[in-house]
PDB file of C-alpha atoms and ligand atoms in Angstrom:
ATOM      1  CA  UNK V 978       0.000   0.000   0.000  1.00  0.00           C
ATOM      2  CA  UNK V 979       1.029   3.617  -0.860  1.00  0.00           C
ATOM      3  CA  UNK V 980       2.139   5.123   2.061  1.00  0.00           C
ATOM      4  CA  UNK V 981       3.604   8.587   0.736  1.00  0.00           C
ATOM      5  CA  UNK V 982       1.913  11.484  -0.530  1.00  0.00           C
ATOM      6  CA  UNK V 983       1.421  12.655  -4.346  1.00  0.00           C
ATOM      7  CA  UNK V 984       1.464  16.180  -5.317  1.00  0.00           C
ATOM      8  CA  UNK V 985       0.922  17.241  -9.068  1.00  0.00           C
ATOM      9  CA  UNK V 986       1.673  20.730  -9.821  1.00  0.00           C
ATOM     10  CA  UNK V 987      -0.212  21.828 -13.414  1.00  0.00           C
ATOM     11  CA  UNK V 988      -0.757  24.605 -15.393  1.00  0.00           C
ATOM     12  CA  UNK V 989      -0.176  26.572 -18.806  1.00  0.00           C
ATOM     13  CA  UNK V 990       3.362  26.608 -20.115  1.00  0.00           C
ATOM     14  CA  UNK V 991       5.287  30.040 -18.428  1.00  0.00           C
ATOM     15  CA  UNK V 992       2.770  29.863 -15.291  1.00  0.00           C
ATOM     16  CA  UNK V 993       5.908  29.728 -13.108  1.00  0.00           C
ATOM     17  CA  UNK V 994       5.420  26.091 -11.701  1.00  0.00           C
ATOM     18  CA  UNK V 995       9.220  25.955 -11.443  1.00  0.00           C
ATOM     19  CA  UNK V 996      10.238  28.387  -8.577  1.00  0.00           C
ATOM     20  CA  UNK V 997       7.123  27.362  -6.545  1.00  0.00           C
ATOM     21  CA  UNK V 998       8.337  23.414  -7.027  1.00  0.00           C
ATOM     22  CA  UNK V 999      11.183  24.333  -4.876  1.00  0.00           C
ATOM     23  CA  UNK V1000       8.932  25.984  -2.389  1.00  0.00           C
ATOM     24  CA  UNK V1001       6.918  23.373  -1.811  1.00  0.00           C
ATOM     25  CA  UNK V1002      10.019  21.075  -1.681  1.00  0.00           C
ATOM     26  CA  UNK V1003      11.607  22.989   1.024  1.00  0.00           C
ATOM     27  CA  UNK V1004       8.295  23.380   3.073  1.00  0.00           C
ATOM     28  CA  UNK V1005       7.306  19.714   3.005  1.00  0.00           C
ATOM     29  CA  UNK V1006      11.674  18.822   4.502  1.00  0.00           C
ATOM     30  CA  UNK V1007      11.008  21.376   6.991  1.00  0.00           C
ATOM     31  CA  UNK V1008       7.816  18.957   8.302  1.00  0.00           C
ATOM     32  CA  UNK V1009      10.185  15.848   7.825  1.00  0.00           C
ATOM     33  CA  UNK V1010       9.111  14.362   4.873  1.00  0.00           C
ATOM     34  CA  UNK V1011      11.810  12.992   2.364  1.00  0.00           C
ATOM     35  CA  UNK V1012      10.681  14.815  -1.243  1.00  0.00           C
ATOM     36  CA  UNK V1013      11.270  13.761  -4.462  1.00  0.00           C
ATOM     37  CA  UNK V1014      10.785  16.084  -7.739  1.00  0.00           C
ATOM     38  CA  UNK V1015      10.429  14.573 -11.203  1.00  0.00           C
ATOM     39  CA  UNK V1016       8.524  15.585 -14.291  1.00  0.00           C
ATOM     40  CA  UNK V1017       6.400  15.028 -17.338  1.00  0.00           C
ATOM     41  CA  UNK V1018       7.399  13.871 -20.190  1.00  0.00           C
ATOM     42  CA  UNK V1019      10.449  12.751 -18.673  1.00  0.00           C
ATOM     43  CA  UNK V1020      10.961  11.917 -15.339  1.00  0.00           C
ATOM     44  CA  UNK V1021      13.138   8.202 -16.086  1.00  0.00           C
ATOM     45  CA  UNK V1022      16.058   7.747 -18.856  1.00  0.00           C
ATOM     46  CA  UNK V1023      13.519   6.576 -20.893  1.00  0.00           C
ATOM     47  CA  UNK V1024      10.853   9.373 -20.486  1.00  0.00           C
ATOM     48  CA  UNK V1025      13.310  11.829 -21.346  1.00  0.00           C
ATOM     49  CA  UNK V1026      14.122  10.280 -24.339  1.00  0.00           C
ATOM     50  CA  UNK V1027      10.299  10.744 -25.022  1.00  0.00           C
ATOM     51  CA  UNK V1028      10.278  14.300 -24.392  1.00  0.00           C
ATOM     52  CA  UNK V1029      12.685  14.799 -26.897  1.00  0.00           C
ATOM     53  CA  UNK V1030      10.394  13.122 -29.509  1.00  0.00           C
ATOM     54  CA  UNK V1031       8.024  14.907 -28.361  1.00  0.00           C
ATOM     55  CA  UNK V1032       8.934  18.707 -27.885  1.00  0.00           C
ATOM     56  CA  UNK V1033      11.204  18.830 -30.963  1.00  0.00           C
ATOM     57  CA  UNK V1034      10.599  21.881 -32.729  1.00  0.00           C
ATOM     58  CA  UNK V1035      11.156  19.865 -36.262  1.00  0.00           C
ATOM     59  CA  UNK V1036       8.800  17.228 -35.777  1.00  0.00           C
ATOM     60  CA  UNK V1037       5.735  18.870 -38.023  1.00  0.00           C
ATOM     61  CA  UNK V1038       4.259  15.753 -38.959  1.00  0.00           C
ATOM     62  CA  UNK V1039       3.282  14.480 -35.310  1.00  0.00           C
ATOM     63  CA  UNK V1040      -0.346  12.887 -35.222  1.00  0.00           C
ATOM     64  CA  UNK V1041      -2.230  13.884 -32.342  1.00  0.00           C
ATOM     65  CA  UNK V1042      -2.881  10.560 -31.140  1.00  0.00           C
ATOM     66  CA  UNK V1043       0.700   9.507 -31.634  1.00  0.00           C
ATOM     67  CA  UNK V1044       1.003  12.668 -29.127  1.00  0.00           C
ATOM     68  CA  UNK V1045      -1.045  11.600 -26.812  1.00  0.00           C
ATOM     69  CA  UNK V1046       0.333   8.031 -26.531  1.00  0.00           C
ATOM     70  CA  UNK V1047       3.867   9.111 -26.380  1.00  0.00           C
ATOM     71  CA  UNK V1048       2.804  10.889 -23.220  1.00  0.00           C
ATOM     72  CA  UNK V1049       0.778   8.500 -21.420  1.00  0.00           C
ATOM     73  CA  UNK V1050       3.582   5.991 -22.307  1.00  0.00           C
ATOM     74  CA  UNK V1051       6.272   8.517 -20.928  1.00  0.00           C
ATOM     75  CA  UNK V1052       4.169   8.303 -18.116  1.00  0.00           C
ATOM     76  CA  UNK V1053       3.555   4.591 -17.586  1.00  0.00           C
ATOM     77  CA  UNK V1054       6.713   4.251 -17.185  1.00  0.00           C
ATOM     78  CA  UNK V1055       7.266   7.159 -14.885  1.00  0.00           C
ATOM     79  CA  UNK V1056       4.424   5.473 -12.771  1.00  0.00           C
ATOM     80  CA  UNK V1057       5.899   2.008 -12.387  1.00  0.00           C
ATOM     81  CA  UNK V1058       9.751   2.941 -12.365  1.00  0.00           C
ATOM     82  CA  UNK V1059       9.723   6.078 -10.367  1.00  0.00           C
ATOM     83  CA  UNK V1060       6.321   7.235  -8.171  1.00  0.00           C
ATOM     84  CA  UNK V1061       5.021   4.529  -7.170  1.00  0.00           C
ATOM     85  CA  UNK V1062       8.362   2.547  -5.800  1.00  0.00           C
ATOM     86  CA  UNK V1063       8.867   6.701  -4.123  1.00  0.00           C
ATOM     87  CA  UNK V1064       5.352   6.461  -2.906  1.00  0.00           C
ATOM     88  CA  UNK V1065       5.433   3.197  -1.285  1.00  0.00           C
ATOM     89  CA  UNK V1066       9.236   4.523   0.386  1.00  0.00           C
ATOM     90  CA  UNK V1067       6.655   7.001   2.144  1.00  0.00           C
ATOM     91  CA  UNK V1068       8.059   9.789   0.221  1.00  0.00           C
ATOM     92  CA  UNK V1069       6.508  12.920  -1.232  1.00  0.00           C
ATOM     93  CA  UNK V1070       6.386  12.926  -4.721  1.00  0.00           C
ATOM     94  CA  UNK V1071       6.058  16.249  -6.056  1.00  0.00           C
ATOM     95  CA  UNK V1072       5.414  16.119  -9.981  1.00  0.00           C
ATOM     96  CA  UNK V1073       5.734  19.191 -12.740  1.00  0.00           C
ATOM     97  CA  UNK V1074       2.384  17.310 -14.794  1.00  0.00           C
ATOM     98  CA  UNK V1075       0.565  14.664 -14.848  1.00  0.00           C
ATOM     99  CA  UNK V1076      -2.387  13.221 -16.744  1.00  0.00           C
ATOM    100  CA  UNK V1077      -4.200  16.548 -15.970  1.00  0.00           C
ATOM    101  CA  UNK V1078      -1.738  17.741 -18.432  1.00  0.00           C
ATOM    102  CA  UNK V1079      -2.678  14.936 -20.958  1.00  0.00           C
ATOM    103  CA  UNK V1080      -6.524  16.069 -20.728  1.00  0.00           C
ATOM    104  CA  UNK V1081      -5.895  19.832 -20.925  1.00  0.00           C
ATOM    105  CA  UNK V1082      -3.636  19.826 -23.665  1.00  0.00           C
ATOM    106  CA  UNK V1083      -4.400  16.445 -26.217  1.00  0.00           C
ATOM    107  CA  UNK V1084      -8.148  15.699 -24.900  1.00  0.00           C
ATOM    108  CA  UNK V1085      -8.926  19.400 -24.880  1.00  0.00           C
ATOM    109  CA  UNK V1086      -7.050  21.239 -27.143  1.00  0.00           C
ATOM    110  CA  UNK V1087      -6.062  18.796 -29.745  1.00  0.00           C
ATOM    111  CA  UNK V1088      -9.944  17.997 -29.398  1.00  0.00           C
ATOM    112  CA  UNK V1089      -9.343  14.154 -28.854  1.00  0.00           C
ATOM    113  CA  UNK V1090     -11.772  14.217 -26.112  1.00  0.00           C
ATOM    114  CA  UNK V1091     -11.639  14.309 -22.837  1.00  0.00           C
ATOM    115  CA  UNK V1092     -12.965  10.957 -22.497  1.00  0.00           C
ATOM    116  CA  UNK V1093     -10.740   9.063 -24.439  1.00  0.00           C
ATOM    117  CA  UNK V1094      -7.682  10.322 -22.981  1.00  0.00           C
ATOM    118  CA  UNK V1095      -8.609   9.996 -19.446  1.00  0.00           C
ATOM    119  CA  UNK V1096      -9.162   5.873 -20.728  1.00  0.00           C
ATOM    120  CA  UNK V1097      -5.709   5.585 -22.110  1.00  0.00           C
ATOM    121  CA  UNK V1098      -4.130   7.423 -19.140  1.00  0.00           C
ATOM    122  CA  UNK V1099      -5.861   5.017 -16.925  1.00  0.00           C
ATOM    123  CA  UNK V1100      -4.197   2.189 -18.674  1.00  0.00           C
ATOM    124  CA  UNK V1101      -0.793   4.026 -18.620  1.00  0.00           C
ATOM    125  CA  UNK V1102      -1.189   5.098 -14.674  1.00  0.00           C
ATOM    126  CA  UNK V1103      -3.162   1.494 -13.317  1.00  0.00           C
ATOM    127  CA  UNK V1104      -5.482   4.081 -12.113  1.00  0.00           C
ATOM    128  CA  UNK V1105      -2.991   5.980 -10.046  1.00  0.00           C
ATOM    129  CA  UNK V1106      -4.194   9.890  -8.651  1.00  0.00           C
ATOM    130  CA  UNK V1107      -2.512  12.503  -7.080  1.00  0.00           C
ATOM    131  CA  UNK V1108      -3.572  13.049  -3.890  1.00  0.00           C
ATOM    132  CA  UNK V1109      -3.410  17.119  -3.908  1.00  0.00           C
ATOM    133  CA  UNK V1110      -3.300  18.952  -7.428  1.00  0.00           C
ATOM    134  CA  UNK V1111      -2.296  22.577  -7.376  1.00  0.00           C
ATOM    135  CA  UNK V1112      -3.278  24.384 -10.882  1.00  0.00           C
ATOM    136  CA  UNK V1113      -1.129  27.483 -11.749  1.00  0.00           C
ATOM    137  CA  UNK V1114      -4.486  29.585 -12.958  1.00  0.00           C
ATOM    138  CA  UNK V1115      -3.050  32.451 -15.088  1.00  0.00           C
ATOM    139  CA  UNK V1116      -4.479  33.473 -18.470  1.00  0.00           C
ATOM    140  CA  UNK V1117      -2.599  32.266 -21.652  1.00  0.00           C
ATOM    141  CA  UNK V1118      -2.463  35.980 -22.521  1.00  0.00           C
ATOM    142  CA  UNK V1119      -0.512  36.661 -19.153  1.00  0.00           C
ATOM    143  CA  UNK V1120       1.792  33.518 -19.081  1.00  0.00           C
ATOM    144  CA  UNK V1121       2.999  33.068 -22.635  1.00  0.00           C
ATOM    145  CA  UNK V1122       4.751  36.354 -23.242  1.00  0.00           C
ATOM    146  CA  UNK V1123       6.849  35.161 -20.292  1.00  0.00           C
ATOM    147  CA  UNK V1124       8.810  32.183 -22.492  1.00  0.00           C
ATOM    148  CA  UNK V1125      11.950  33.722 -24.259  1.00  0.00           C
ATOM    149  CA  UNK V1126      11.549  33.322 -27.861  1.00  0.00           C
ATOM    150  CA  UNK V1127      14.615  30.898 -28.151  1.00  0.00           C
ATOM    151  CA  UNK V1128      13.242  28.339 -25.297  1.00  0.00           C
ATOM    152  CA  UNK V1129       9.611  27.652 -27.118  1.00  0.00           C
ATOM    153  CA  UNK V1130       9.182  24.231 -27.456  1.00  0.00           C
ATOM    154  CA  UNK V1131       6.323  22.173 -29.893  1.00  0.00           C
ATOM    155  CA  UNK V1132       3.551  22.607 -28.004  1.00  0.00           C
ATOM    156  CA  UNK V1133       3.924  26.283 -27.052  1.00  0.00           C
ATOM    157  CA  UNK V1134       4.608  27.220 -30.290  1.00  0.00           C
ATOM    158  CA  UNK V1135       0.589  26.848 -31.189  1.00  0.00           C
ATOM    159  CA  UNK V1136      -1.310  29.248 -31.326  1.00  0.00           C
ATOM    160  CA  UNK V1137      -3.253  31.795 -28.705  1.00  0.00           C
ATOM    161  CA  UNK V1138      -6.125  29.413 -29.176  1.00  0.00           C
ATOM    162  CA  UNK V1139      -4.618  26.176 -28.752  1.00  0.00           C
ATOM    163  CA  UNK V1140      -3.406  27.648 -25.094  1.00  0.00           C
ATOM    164  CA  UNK V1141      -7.191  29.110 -24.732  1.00  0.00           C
ATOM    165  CA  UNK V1142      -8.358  25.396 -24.576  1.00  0.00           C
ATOM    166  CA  UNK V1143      -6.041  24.192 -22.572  1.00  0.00           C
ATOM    167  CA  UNK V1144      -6.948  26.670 -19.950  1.00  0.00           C
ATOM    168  CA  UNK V1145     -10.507  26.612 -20.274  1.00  0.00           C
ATOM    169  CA  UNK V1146     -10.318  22.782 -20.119  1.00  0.00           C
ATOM    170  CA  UNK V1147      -8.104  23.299 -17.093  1.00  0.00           C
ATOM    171  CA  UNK V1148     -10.996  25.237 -15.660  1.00  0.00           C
ATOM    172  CA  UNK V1149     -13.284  22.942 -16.183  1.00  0.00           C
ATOM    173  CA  UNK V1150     -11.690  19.901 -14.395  1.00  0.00           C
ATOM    174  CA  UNK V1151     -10.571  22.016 -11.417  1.00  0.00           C
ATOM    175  CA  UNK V1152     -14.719  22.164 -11.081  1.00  0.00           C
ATOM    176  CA  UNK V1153     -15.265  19.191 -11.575  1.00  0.00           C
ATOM    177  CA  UNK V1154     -12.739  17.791  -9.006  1.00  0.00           C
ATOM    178  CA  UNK V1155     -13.012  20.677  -6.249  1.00  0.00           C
ATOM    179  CA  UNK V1156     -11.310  18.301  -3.706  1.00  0.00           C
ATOM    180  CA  UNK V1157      -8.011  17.454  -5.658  1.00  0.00           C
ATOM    181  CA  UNK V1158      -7.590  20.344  -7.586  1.00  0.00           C
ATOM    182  CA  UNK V1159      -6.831  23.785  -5.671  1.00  0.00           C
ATOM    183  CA  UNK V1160      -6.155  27.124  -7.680  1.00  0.00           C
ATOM    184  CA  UNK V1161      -3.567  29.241  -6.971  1.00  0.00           C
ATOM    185  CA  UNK V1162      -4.081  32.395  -9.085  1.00  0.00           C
ATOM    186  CA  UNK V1163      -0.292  32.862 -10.229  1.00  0.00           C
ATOM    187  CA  UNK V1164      -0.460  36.666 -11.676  1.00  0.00           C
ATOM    188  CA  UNK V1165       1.026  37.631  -8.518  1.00  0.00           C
ATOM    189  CA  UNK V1166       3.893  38.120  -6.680  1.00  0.00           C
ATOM    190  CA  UNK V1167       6.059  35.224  -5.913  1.00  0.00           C
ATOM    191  CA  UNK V1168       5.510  35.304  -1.930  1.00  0.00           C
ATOM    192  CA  UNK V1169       2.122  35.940  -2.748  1.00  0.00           C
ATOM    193  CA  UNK V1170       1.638  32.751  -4.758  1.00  0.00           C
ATOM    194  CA  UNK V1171       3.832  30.701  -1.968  1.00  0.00           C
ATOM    195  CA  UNK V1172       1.691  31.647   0.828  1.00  0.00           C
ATOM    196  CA  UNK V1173      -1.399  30.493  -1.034  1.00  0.00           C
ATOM    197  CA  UNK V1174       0.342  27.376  -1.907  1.00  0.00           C
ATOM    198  CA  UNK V1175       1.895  26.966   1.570  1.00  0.00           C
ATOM    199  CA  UNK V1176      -2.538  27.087   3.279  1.00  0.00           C
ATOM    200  CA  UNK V1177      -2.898  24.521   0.695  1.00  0.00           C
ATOM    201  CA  UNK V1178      -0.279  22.090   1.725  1.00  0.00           C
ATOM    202  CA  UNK V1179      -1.035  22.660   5.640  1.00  0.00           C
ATOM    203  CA  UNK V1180      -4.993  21.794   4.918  1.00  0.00           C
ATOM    204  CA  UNK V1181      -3.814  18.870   3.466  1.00  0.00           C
ATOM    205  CA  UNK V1182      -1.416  17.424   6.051  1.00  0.00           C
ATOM    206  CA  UNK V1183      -4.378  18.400   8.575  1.00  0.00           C
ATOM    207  CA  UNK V1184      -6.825  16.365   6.140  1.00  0.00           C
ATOM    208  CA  UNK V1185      -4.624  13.550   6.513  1.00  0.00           C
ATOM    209  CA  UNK V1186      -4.637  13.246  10.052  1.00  0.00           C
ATOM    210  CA  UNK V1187      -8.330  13.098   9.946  1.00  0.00           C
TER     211      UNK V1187
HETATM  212  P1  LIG M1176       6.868  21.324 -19.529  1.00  0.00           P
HETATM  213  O1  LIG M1176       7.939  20.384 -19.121  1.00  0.00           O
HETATM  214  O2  LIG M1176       6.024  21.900 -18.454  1.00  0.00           O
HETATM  215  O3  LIG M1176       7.487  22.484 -20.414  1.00  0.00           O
HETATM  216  P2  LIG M1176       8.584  23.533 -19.942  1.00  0.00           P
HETATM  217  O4  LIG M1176       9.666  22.768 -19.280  1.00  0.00           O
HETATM  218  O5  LIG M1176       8.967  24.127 -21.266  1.00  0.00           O
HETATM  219  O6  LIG M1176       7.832  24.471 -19.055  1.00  0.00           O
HETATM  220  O7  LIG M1176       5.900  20.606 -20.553  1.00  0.00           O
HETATM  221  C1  LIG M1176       6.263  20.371 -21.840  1.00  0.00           C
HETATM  222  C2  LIG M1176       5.104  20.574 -22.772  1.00  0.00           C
HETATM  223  O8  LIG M1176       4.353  19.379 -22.895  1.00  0.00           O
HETATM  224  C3  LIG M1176       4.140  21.656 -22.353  1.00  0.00           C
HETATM  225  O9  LIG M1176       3.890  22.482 -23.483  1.00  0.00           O
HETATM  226  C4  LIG M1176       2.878  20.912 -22.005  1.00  0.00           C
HETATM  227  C5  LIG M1176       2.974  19.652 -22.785  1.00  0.00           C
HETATM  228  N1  LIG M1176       2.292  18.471 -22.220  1.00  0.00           N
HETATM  229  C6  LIG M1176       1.194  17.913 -22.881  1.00  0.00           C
HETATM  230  O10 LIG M1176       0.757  18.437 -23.914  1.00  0.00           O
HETATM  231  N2  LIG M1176       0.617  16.786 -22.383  1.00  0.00           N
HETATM  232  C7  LIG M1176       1.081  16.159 -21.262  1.00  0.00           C
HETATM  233  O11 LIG M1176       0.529  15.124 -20.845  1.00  0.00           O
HETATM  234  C8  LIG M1176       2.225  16.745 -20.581  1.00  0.00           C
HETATM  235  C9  LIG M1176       2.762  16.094 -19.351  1.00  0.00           C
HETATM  236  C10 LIG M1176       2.788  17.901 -21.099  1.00  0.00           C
END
């Protein structure tokens, strides 16, 4: 049985998930718990080799569905290499994505369907959840210009639209999973953002104890 704790962080590309990752990171070793930080696409030798299938600027021809696989098999193997051996060490696994990102981005705004990739990420994850989600809610308009020109990858290369969808669908399944998925509006300052974050993580250690 798991006996660690899963955090997924989430949000549009530029939301500034990065700085706040080692926030939470810091916070959660100052309570005592070991914390481990990995990523999606990526997180194992092999899902890194993945990403760079995936976010290569020159690959044009990518079918969405051979998108959305590549992901959820990034993350299968993420799952069964990496979390779930951390989880069942009792650590916290704090995780840049997660199938969240695979519903917001190919189910919503590649317009596979929301349905259909939630399925295949089942299959990829054995049905594995995050215990506390924490979406970066900032407008595409707002979080885009922040990428350097030089650093856009595939994905953020699409269009205003394409980024419109992913935060709407976003949005959507924040509402429709109130208890998993808190907002954190990240227009703001950085210790403004952390000490959002930081009432977050205390409800849910107090949660726990319940
Ligand atoms: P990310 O690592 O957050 O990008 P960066 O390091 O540049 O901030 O994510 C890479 C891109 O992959 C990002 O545009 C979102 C996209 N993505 C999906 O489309 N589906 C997914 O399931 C995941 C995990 C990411």
């Amino acid at each position: 049985m798991e006996k660690g704790i899963f955090i997924t962080i989430e949000g549009l590309d530029g939301a500034g998930k990065s700085t706040q990752i080692k926030f939470i990171k810091e916070f959660m070793e100052n309570r005592g718990f070991q914390v481990l930080i990995s990523r999606e696409p990526g997180g194992t030798y092999i899902g890194e080799k993945i990403r760079d299938i995936l976010l290569d600027r020159e690959h044009h021809e990518m079918k969405d569905m051979t998108e959305a696989l590549l992901y959820a098999a990034s993350r299968a193997q993420h799952v069964e290499e990496l979390i779930k051996p951390a989880l069942e060490k009792g650590y916290v696994v704090l995780c840049d994505r997660f199938v969240d990102s695979s519903i917001a981005y190919q189910g919503g705004a590649r317009k596979l369907g929301i349905e259909k990739v939630r399925e295949i990420n089942k299959f990829a994850t054995g049905g594995l959840e995050p215990d506390l989600t924490i979406f970066f809610d900032i407008p595409p308009e707002i979080s885009l210009e922040r990428i350097p020109l030089e650093k856009v990858d595939r994905l953020e290369q699409e269009k205003i639209e394409f980024h419109r969808d992913v935060y709407n669908t976003y949005i959507a399944l924040s509402k429709e999973n109130p208890d998993r998925i808190k907002l954190v509006r990240a227009d703001r300052e950085i210790s403004e953002i952390s000490r959002d974050i930081k009432n977050v993580l205390v409800k849910l250690m107090k949660d726990m104890e319940k």
